[in-house]
Coordinates of N, CA, C and O in Angstrom, one line a residue:
X1 N -32.1 8.5 7.8 CA -30.5 9.5 8.1 C -30.6 10.3 6.4 O -30.5 9.8 6.1
X2 N -30.0 11.4 7.3 CA -29.8 12.4 6.5 C -28.3 11.4 5.3 O -27.8 11.5 6.2
X3 N -27.7 12.5 4.2 CA -26.6 11.8 4.0 C -25.3 13.0 4.7 O -24.2 12.3 5.1
X4 N -25.7 14.0 5.0 CA -24.9 14.8 5.6 C -24.2 13.9 7.7 O -23.4 13.6 7.9
X5 N -25.2 13.2 7.6 CA -25.5 13.3 8.8 C -24.9 11.8 8.7 O -24.3 11.5 9.6
X6 N -25.2 10.9 8.1 CA -24.5 9.3 7.9 C -23.2 9.7 7.9 O -21.9 9.1 8.4
X7 N -22.8 10.9 6.3 CA -21.1 10.8 6.4 C -20.7 11.2 8.3 O -19.4 10.9 8.1
X8 N -21.2 12.3 8.3 CA -20.6 12.7 10.0 C -20.5 11.4 10.4 O -19.7 11.2 11.5
X9 N -21.7 10.8 10.5 CA -21.5 9.5 11.4 C -20.5 8.6 11.3 O -19.7 8.1 12.1
X10 N -19.8 8.4 10.3 CA -18.9 7.8 9.7 C -18.0 8.0 10.0 O -17.0 7.6 10.4
X11 N -17.4 9.6 9.8 CA -16.2 10.2 10.3 C -16.0 9.9 11.6 O -14.6 10.0 12.2
X12 N -16.7 10.2 12.4 CA -16.9 10.0 13.9 C -16.1 8.2 14.6 O -15.4 8.4 15.0
X13 N -17.1 7.7 13.4 CA -16.6 6.5 13.9 C -15.5 6.0 13.2 O -14.4 5.2 13.4
X14 N -15.3 6.4 12.1 CA -13.7 6.3 11.6 C -12.2 6.6 12.5 O -11.4 6.3 12.6
X15 N -13.3 7.8 13.2 CA -11.7 8.6 13.7 C -11.9 7.8 15.1 O -10.5 6.5 15.7
X16 N -12.6 7.0 15.8 CA -13.0 6.2 16.6 C -11.8 5.2 16.5 O -11.1 4.3 17.3
X17 N -12.2 4.8 14.8 CA -11.5 3.3 14.8 C -9.9 3.5 14.6 O -8.9 2.7 15.3
X18 N -9.5 4.3 13.9 CA -8.3 4.8 14.2 C -7.6 4.9 15.6 O -5.8 5.1 15.9
X19 N -8.1 5.8 16.4 CA -7.8 5.7 17.7 C -7.4 4.6 18.2 O -6.7 4.1 19.1
X20 N -8.4 3.4 18.0 CA -9.0 1.9 18.7 C -7.5 1.4 18.2 O -6.7 0.1 18.5
X21 N -6.8 1.9 17.0 CA -5.8 0.9 16.4 C -4.4 1.1 17.4 O -4.0 1.0 17.3
X22 N -4.6 2.3 16.9 CA -3.3 3.3 17.6 C -3.0 3.0 19.3 O -2.3 2.9 19.4
X23 N -4.5 2.6 19.8 CA -4.2 2.0 21.2 C -4.4 0.6 21.3 O -4.2 -0.3 21.8
X24 N -3.9 -0.2 20.0 CA -3.8 -1.5 20.0 C -5.3 -2.1 20.1 O -4.6 -3.5 20.2
X25 N -5.7 -2.1 19.8 CA -7.4 -2.5 20.0 C -7.7 -3.0 19.4 O -8.6 -2.0 18.6
X26 N -7.2 -3.6 18.3 CA -7.4 -4.2 17.0 C -9.0 -4.6 17.0 O -9.9 -4.5 15.9
X27 N -9.7 -5.4 17.5 CA -10.3 -6.1 17.5 C -11.9 -4.4 17.3 O -12.7 -4.5 16.7
X28 N -11.7 -3.1 18.5 CA -12.8 -2.6 18.2 C -12.3 -1.7 17.1 O -13.3 -1.2 17.0
X29 N -11.0 -1.8 17.3 CA -11.1 -0.8 15.6 C -11.6 -1.7 13.9 O -12.3 -0.8 13.4
X30 N -11.6 -3.0 14.4 CA -12.3 -3.3 13.0 C -13.7 -3.2 13.6 O -14.6 -3.1 12.1
X31 N -14.4 -3.3 14.3 CA -15.6 -3.1 14.7 C -16.3 -1.9 14.1 O -17.2 -1.2 13.8
X32 N -15.3 -0.8 14.2 CA -15.3 1.0 14.2 C -15.4 0.6 12.5 O -16.2 0.9 12.0
X33 N -14.4 -0.1 12.1 CA -14.5 0.3 10.6 C -15.5 -0.6 9.8 O -16.1 -0.1 8.5
X34 N -15.7 -1.7 10.5 CA -16.9 -2.6 9.9 C -18.4 -1.6 9.7 O -19.3 -1.2 9.1
X35 N -18.5 -0.9 10.8 CA -19.8 0.2 10.9 C -19.9 1.1 10.1 O -20.7 1.4 9.5
X36 N -18.3 1.6 10.1 CA -17.7 2.9 8.6 C -18.8 2.3 7.8 O -19.3 2.6 6.6
X37 N -18.2 1.0 7.3 CA -18.4 0.6 5.8 C -20.2 0.0 5.6 O -20.6 -0.2 4.4
X38 N -20.8 -0.6 6.9 CA -22.2 -0.2 6.5 C -23.0 1.3 6.0 O -24.0 1.3 5.4
X39 N -22.7 2.3 6.8 CA -23.3 4.0 6.4 C -21.9 4.1 5.0 O -23.1 5.0 3.8
X40 N -20.8 3.9 5.1 CA -20.3 4.1 3.5 C -19.4 3.5 2.8 O -18.3 2.7 3.3
X41 N -20.1 2.2 2.1 CA -19.1 1.1 1.8 C -18.0 1.2 0.8 O -17.6 0.0 0.3
X42 N -17.8 2.1 0.6 CA -16.9 2.8 -0.8 C -15.7 3.5 0.5 O -15.2 4.9 0.1
X43 N -15.9 3.6 1.6 CA -14.9 4.3 2.3 C -13.2 3.6 2.3 O -13.3 2.7 2.8
X44 N -12.4 3.9 1.6 CA -11.5 3.5 1.1 C -10.5 3.8 2.5 O -9.7 2.4 2.4
X45 N -10.6 4.1 3.7 CA -9.6 4.4 4.2 C -10.3 3.4 5.8 O -9.2 2.7 6.1
X46 N -11.9 3.6 5.7 CA -12.2 1.8 6.7 C -12.0 0.2 6.1 O -11.3 -0.7 6.9
X47 N -11.9 0.6 4.6 CA -11.1 -0.8 3.9 C -10.1 -1.2 4.3 O -9.7 -2.1 5.0
X48 N -8.8 -0.2 4.1 CA -7.3 0.4 4.4 C -7.2 -0.2 6.1 O -6.7 -1.6 6.4
X49 N -8.2 0.1 6.6 CA -7.2 -0.4 8.5 C -7.8 -1.9 8.6 O -7.0 -2.3 9.3
X50 N -9.0 -2.0 8.1 CA -9.6 -3.2 8.2 C -8.5 -4.5 7.4 O -8.2 -5.5 8.1
X51 N -7.7 -3.7 6.3 CA -7.0 -4.5 6.0 C -5.8 -4.4 6.3 O -5.5 -5.8 6.4
X52 N -5.1 -3.5 7.2 CA -4.0 -3.8 7.7 C -4.6 -5.0 9.2 O -3.8 -5.1 9.7
X53 N -5.8 -4.8 9.6 CA -6.0 -5.8 11.0 C -6.0 -7.8 10.2 O -5.7 -7.5 11.0
X54 N -6.9 -7.4 9.4 CA -6.5 -8.6 8.8 C -5.2 -8.9 8.3 O -5.0 -10.0 8.8
X55 N -4.4 -8.0 7.8 CA -2.6 -8.9 7.9 C -1.8 -8.8 9.1 O -1.5 -9.9 9.2
X56 N -2.3 -8.1 9.9 CA -2.0 -8.6 11.5 C -1.7 -9.9 11.7 O -0.9 -10.4 12.6
X57 N -2.9 -10.4 11.9 CA -3.5 -11.4 12.4 C -3.6 -12.5 11.6 O -4.1 -13.4 11.9
X58 N -2.9 -12.0 10.5 CA -2.7 -13.3 9.7 C -3.7 -14.1 8.6 O -2.9 -14.8 7.8
X59 N -4.5 -13.2 8.7 CA -5.9 -13.1 7.8 C -5.3 -12.9 6.3 O -6.0 -12.2 5.3
X60 N -4.0 -13.4 5.6 CA -4.1 -12.1 4.2 C -4.8 -12.6 3.4 O -5.1 -11.8 2.4
X61 N -6.1 -13.1 3.1 CA -6.5 -13.8 2.0 C -8.3 -12.5 2.4 O -8.5 -11.8 1.2
X62 N -8.2 -11.8 3.8 CA -9.2 -11.4 3.9 C -8.9 -9.6 3.6 O -9.0 -8.4 3.7
X63 N -7.3 -9.6 4.2 CA -6.5 -8.2 4.0 C -6.7 -7.7 2.6 O -7.0 -7.1 2.1
X64 N -6.1 -8.9 2.2 CA -6.1 -8.5 0.2 C -7.3 -8.4 -0.2 O -7.8 -7.6 -1.2
X65 N -8.4 -8.9 0.2 CA -10.1 -8.1 -0.4 C -10.2 -7.0 0.6 O -10.3 -6.5 -0.5
X66 N -10.2 -6.9 1.3 CA -10.1 -5.7 1.8 C -9.3 -4.3 1.4 O -9.9 -3.1 0.5
X67 N -8.0 -4.7 1.0 CA -7.0 -3.7 0.2 C -7.4 -3.5 -1.2 O -8.2 -2.3 -1.9
X68 N -8.5 -4.8 -2.0 CA -9.0 -4.4 -3.0 C -10.3 -3.7 -3.1 O -10.2 -2.9 -4.3
X69 N -10.7 -4.1 -2.4 CA -12.0 -2.9 -2.2 C -11.7 -1.5 -1.7 O -12.1 -0.8 -2.9
X70 N -11.0 -1.2 -1.2 CA -9.8 0.0 -1.3 C -9.5 0.7 -2.1 O -9.7 2.1 -2.9
X71 N -8.9 -0.3 -2.9 CA -8.6 0.1 -4.7 C -9.4 0.5 -5.3 O -9.5 0.9 -6.6
X72 N -10.9 -0.5 -4.9 CA -12.0 -0.4 -6.1 C -12.5 1.1 -6.2 O -12.5 1.9 -6.6
X73 N -12.5 2.0 -4.8 CA -12.9 3.1 -4.9 C -11.8 4.3 -5.1 O -12.3 4.9 -5.6
X74 N -10.7 3.9 -4.8 CA -9.5 4.5 -5.6 C -7.8 4.1 -6.1 O -7.7 3.3 -5.0
X75 N -8.1 3.9 -7.6 CA -7.1 3.0 -7.9 C -5.8 3.5 -7.6 O -5.1 2.5 -7.5
X76 N -5.5 4.9 -7.3 CA -4.4 5.2 -6.8 C -3.8 5.1 -5.3 O -2.9 6.2 -5.2
X77 N -4.8 4.6 -4.4 CA -5.1 5.2 -2.9 C -2.9 4.2 -2.8 O -3.3 3.2 -2.5
X78 N -2.0 5.4 -2.1 CA -1.2 4.6 -2.3 C -0.9 3.7 -1.3 O -0.4 2.6 -1.2
X79 N -1.8 4.5 -0.2 CA -1.3 3.5 1.3 C -1.8 1.5 0.6 O -0.8 0.9 1.3
X80 N -2.8 1.4 0.7 CA -3.2 0.5 -0.3 C -2.7 -0.5 -1.6 O -2.5 -2.3 -0.9
X81 N -1.8 0.5 -2.6 CA -1.5 -0.6 -3.9 C -0.1 -0.9 -2.6 O 0.6 -2.0 -2.8
X82 N 0.4 -0.3 -2.0 CA 1.9 -0.3 -1.1 C 1.5 -1.5 0.0 O 2.4 -2.6 -0.4
X83 N 0.9 -1.7 0.6 CA 0.5 -2.5 1.7 C -0.1 -4.0 0.8 O 0.2 -4.8 1.1
X84 N -1.4 -4.1 -0.1 CA -0.7 -5.6 -0.9 C -0.1 -5.9 -1.6 O 0.5 -7.1 -1.5
X85 N 0.7 -4.9 -1.6 CA 2.0 -5.3 -3.1 C 3.1 -6.0 -2.1 O 3.8 -6.8 -1.8
X86 N 3.3 -5.4 -0.5 CA 4.3 -5.6 0.2 C 3.6 -7.4 0.9 O 4.6 -8.3 1.3
X87 N 1.8 -7.3 1.4 CA 1.4 -8.7 0.9 C 1.9 -10.2 0.1 O 2.0 -10.5 0.4
X88 N 1.8 -9.2 -0.8 CA 2.0 -10.4 -2.0 C 3.2 -10.6 -2.5 O 3.3 -11.7 -3.7
X89 N 4.2 -10.0 -1.6 CA 5.8 -10.2 -2.5 C 6.4 -11.1 -2.7 O 6.8 -11.6 -4.0
X90 N 6.2 -12.3 -1.9 CA 6.4 -13.4 -2.0 C 5.1 -14.5 -2.2 O 5.6 -15.4 -3.4
X91 N 4.2 -14.5 -2.5 CA 3.3 -15.2 -3.0 C 2.4 -15.3 -4.4 O 2.7 -16.3 -4.8
X92 N 2.7 -13.9 -4.4 CA 2.6 -13.3 -5.9 C 3.3 -12.4 -6.7 O 2.2 -10.8 -6.1
X93 N 4.7 -12.2 -6.8 CA 5.5 -11.2 -6.6 C 5.1 -10.3 -7.9 O 5.4 -8.9 -8.7
X94 N 4.6 -11.2 -9.1 CA 4.1 -10.4 -10.6 C 2.6 -9.8 -10.0 O 2.8 -8.4 -10.3
X95 N 1.9 -9.5 -9.3 CA 0.8 -9.0 -8.8 C 1.2 -7.9 -7.9 O 1.0 -6.4 -8.1
X96 N 2.2 -8.0 -7.0 CA 3.0 -6.9 -6.4 C 4.0 -6.0 -7.3 O 3.4 -5.0 -6.8
X97 N 4.4 -6.7 -8.4 CA 4.7 -6.0 -9.4 C 4.3 -4.7 -10.2 O 4.2 -3.3 -10.0
X98 N 2.5 -5.8 -10.0 CA 1.9 -4.7 -11.2 C 1.5 -3.7 -10.4 O 1.7 -2.2 -10.7
X99 N 1.1 -3.7 -9.0 CA 0.6 -2.8 -7.3 C 1.8 -1.9 -7.4 O 1.3 -0.4 -7.2
X100 N 3.1 -2.4 -7.5 CA 4.7 -1.3 -6.9 C 4.2 0.0 -8.1 O 4.2 0.9 -7.9
X101 N 3.9 -0.6 -9.2 CA 4.3 0.1 -10.8 C 3.2 1.1 -10.4 O 3.6 2.2 -11.1
X102 N 2.4 0.6 -10.0 CA 1.0 1.8 -10.3 C 1.4 2.6 -9.3 O 0.9 3.8 -9.2
X103 N 1.8 2.2 -7.7 CA 2.5 3.5 -7.0 C 3.3 4.9 -7.6 O 3.0 5.5 -7.3
X104 N 4.4 3.6 -8.3 CA 4.8 4.6 -8.8 C 4.2 5.5 -9.5 O 5.0 6.7 -9.8
X105 N 3.3 4.7 -10.7 CA 3.0 5.8 -11.5 C 2.1 6.8 -11.0 O 1.7 8.3 -11.3
X106 N 1.6 6.8 -9.8 CA 1.0 7.4 -8.9 C 1.6 8.3 -7.9 O 1.2 10.2 -7.8
X107 N 3.0 8.5 -7.4 CA 4.0 9.5 -7.3 C 4.8 9.2 -7.5 O 6.0 7.7 -7.3
X108 N 5.3 8.8 -8.9 CA 6.7 8.7 -9.5 C 8.3 9.2 -8.1 O 9.4 9.2 -8.8
X109 N 8.0 10.2 -7.2 CA 9.1 10.7 -6.7 C 9.2 10.1 -5.3 O 10.2 10.5 -4.6
X110 N 8.4 9.0 -5.3 CA 8.6 8.3 -4.2 C 9.5 7.3 -4.2 O 9.9 6.2 -4.7
X111 N 10.8 7.4 -3.9 CA 12.1 6.6 -4.3 C 12.0 4.9 -2.9 O 12.7 4.5 -3.7
X112 N 11.2 5.6 -2.4 CA 10.9 4.4 -1.5 C 10.2 3.3 -2.1 O 10.5 2.0 -2.1
X113 N 9.4 3.7 -3.1 CA 8.3 2.3 -3.1 C 9.6 2.1 -4.7 O 9.3 0.7 -4.9
X114 N 10.2 3.2 -5.3 CA 11.1 2.6 -6.7 C 11.9 1.1 -6.1 O 12.1 0.6 -6.7
X115 N 12.5 1.8 -4.5 CA 13.3 0.8 -4.1 C 13.0 -0.5 -3.8 O 13.4 -1.4 -4.8
X116 N 11.6 -0.3 -3.7 CA 10.9 -1.8 -3.4 C 10.7 -2.2 -4.5 O 10.5 -3.9 -5.0
X117 N 10.4 -2.1 -5.5 CA 9.7 -1.9 -7.0 C 11.2 -2.7 -7.4 O 11.0 -4.1 -7.7
X118 N 12.1 -1.9 -7.3 CA 13.6 -2.5 -8.3 C 14.0 -3.6 -7.4 O 14.3 -5.1 -7.9
X119 N 14.0 -4.2 -6.1 CA 14.4 -5.1 -5.8 C 13.3 -6.4 -5.3 O 14.4 -7.6 -5.9
X120 N 11.9 -6.0 -6.0 CA 10.9 -7.3 -6.2 C 11.5 -7.4 -8.1 O 11.7 -8.8 -7.9
X121 N 11.8 -6.7 -8.8 CA 12.1 -7.0 -10.1 C 13.4 -8.2 -10.0 O 13.5 -9.0 -10.9
X122 N 15.0 -7.5 -9.1 CA 16.1 -7.9 -9.5 C 15.8 -9.7 -9.0 O 16.7 -10.5 -9.4
X123 N 15.2 -9.8 -7.5 CA 14.3 -10.8 -7.0 C 14.2 -11.5 -8.0 O 13.9 -13.0 -7.9
X124 N 13.1 -11.8 -9.0 CA 12.3 -12.2 -10.0 C 13.1 -12.1 -11.6 O 12.7 -12.4 -12.3
X125 N 14.4 -11.6 -11.5 CA 15.2 -12.1 -12.5 C 15.2 -10.7 -13.5 O 15.6 -11.1 -14.7
X126 N 14.1 -10.0 -13.4 CA 14.2 -8.7 -14.2 C 15.0 -7.8 -14.0 O 14.7 -6.8 -14.4
X127 N 16.3 -8.0 -14.4 CA 18.2 -7.3 -13.9 C 17.3 -5.9 -15.0 O 17.5 -5.1 -14.1
X128 N 16.9 -6.3 -16.3 CA 16.8 -4.5 -17.1 C 16.2 -3.7 -16.1 O 15.8 -2.3 -16.3
X129 N 14.4 -4.2 -16.0 CA 13.7 -3.2 -16.1 C 14.2 -3.1 -14.1 O 13.4 -1.6 -14.1
X130 N 14.4 -3.5 -13.1 CA 15.1 -3.5 -11.7 C 15.9 -2.2 -12.1 O 16.1 -1.0 -11.7
X131 N 17.2 -2.6 -13.3 CA 17.9 -1.1 -12.9 C 17.6 0.0 -13.5 O 18.2 1.3 -13.7
X132 N 16.4 0.1 -14.6 CA 15.4 1.1 -14.9 C 14.8 2.3 -14.1 O 15.0 3.2 -13.5
X133 N 14.3 0.9 -13.3 CA 14.1 1.5 -11.5 C 14.7 2.1 -10.6 O 14.5 3.6 -10.5
X134 N 15.7 1.4 -10.5 CA 17.0 2.4 -9.6 C 17.4 3.7 -10.2 O 17.9 4.4 -9.7
X135 N 17.9 3.4 -11.1 CA 18.2 4.6 -12.2 C 17.0 6.0 -12.0 O 17.9 7.0 -11.6
X136 N 15.6 5.7 -12.3 CA 15.5 6.9 -12.2 C 15.0 7.1 -10.7 O 14.6 7.7 -10.8
X137 N 15.2 6.0 -9.5 CA 15.0 6.3 -8.4 C 16.3 7.3 -7.8 O 15.7 8.3 -6.9
X138 N 17.2 6.6 -7.8 CA 18.7 7.7 -7.9 C 18.7 9.1 -8.8 O 19.0 10.0 -7.7
X139 N 17.9 9.3 -9.7 CA 17.6 10.4 -10.9 C 16.8 11.4 -10.3 O 17.3 12.4 -9.5
X140 N 15.9 10.8 -8.8 CA 14.8 11.6 -8.1 C 15.8 11.8 -6.9 O 15.2 13.2 -6.5
X141 N 16.8 11.3 -6.3 CA 17.2 11.7 -5.2 C 18.7 10.8 -4.9 O 18.6 9.6 -4.8
X142 N 19.2 11.5 -5.3 CA 20.8 10.4 -5.6 C 21.5 10.4 -4.0 O 22.2 9.2 -3.9
X143 N 20.8 10.6 -3.3 CA 21.2 10.4 -1.7 C 20.7 8.3 -1.5 O 21.4 8.1 -0.6
X144 N 20.0 8.2 -2.7 CA 19.4 7.0 -2.4 C 20.6 5.4 -3.0 O 20.4 4.3 -2.3
X145 N 21.2 6.1 -3.3 CA 22.1 5.1 -3.8 C 22.6 4.3 -2.9 O 22.9 3.1 -3.8
X146 N 23.7 4.6 -2.2 CA 23.8 3.4 -1.0 C 23.5 2.3 -0.9 O 22.9 0.9 -0.1
X147 N 21.5 2.7 -0.8 CA 20.4 1.7 -0.7 C 20.1 1.2 -2.1 O 19.7 -0.6 -1.9
X148 N 20.6 1.3 -2.6 CA 20.2 0.8 -4.5 C 21.2 -1.0 -4.2 O 22.7 -0.6 -4.0
X149 N 21.0 -1.9 -4.4 CA 21.8 -3.3 -4.7 C 22.9 -3.2 -5.0 O 23.4 -2.9 -6.4
X150 N 24.7 -3.8 -5.1 CA 25.6 -3.0 -4.8 C 26.0 -3.5 -6.7 O 26.5 -2.8 -7.5
X151 N 25.3 -4.8 -7.6 CA 25.1 -4.8 -8.7 C 24.4 -4.0 -9.6 O 25.1 -3.7 -10.7
X152 N 23.6 -3.2 -8.8 CA 23.1 -2.1 -10.0 C 24.0 -0.3 -10.0 O 23.6 0.1 -10.3
X153 N 24.8 -0.3 -8.6 CA 25.4 1.0 -8.1 C 25.8 1.8 -9.3 O 25.6 3.0 -9.3
X154 N 26.7 1.2 -9.9 CA 27.8 1.3 -11.3 C 26.5 1.7 -12.4 O 27.0 3.6 -12.8
X155 N 25.9 1.1 -12.9 CA 25.3 1.5 -13.8 C 24.0 2.4 -14.0 O 24.0 3.2 -14.5
X156 N 23.4 2.8 -12.7 CA 22.5 3.9 -12.1 C 23.0 4.5 -11.7 O 22.1 6.1 -11.9
X157 N 24.3 5.1 -11.5 CA 24.7 6.3 -11.0 C 26.0 7.1 -11.9 O 25.8 8.0 -12.0
X158 N 25.3 6.7 -12.8 CA 25.7 7.7 -14.6 C 25.2 8.2 -15.0 O 24.0 8.4 -15.0

C-alpha cells in the first residue's frame, strides 16, 4: 500500500474512532484507534484517544502507557500532558507536577493548567512554587484571581 493511501486510511479510521467515541461507543472507538496504530504507530491522536478510553474504563496503567506513547511522538502534546497529569495527581503527584510544568512551558498563557499546577504544588506543601505559579497565572489573566486559593490571593495580586 502506498504511503499516501495508508495515511488516508488511517485518517478515515481516526475520524470513525472520534465519531464512535462521541456516540459513547468506546469499544468501537478503541477498535478503530488500534487499527489506526497498526497503520501509523506514531499517531498521537490515536494513542491519546485510546488513553482516554482506558482511563474511563479504570485501566489506569494502560491509559498511562497510551498517554506516554502520545508524548513520545509529541512531547508538547497538551491534551496528553494534561490527561496524564490528571490521572496521576493522587498516585504520583511528582510526575503529575512535572507533566503540568511541561504543559505550562508549552502554553504559558494557559491559566487553567497553571491553576491546576498551583493547586497540586500547594497540596504537596510546595507553597513557594505554588505562589509563583499562581502569580504568573494572575499576571496572564487577572480575572482568575477568585479561583486562586484564598491563602495565596493577597500575595499574588500585588
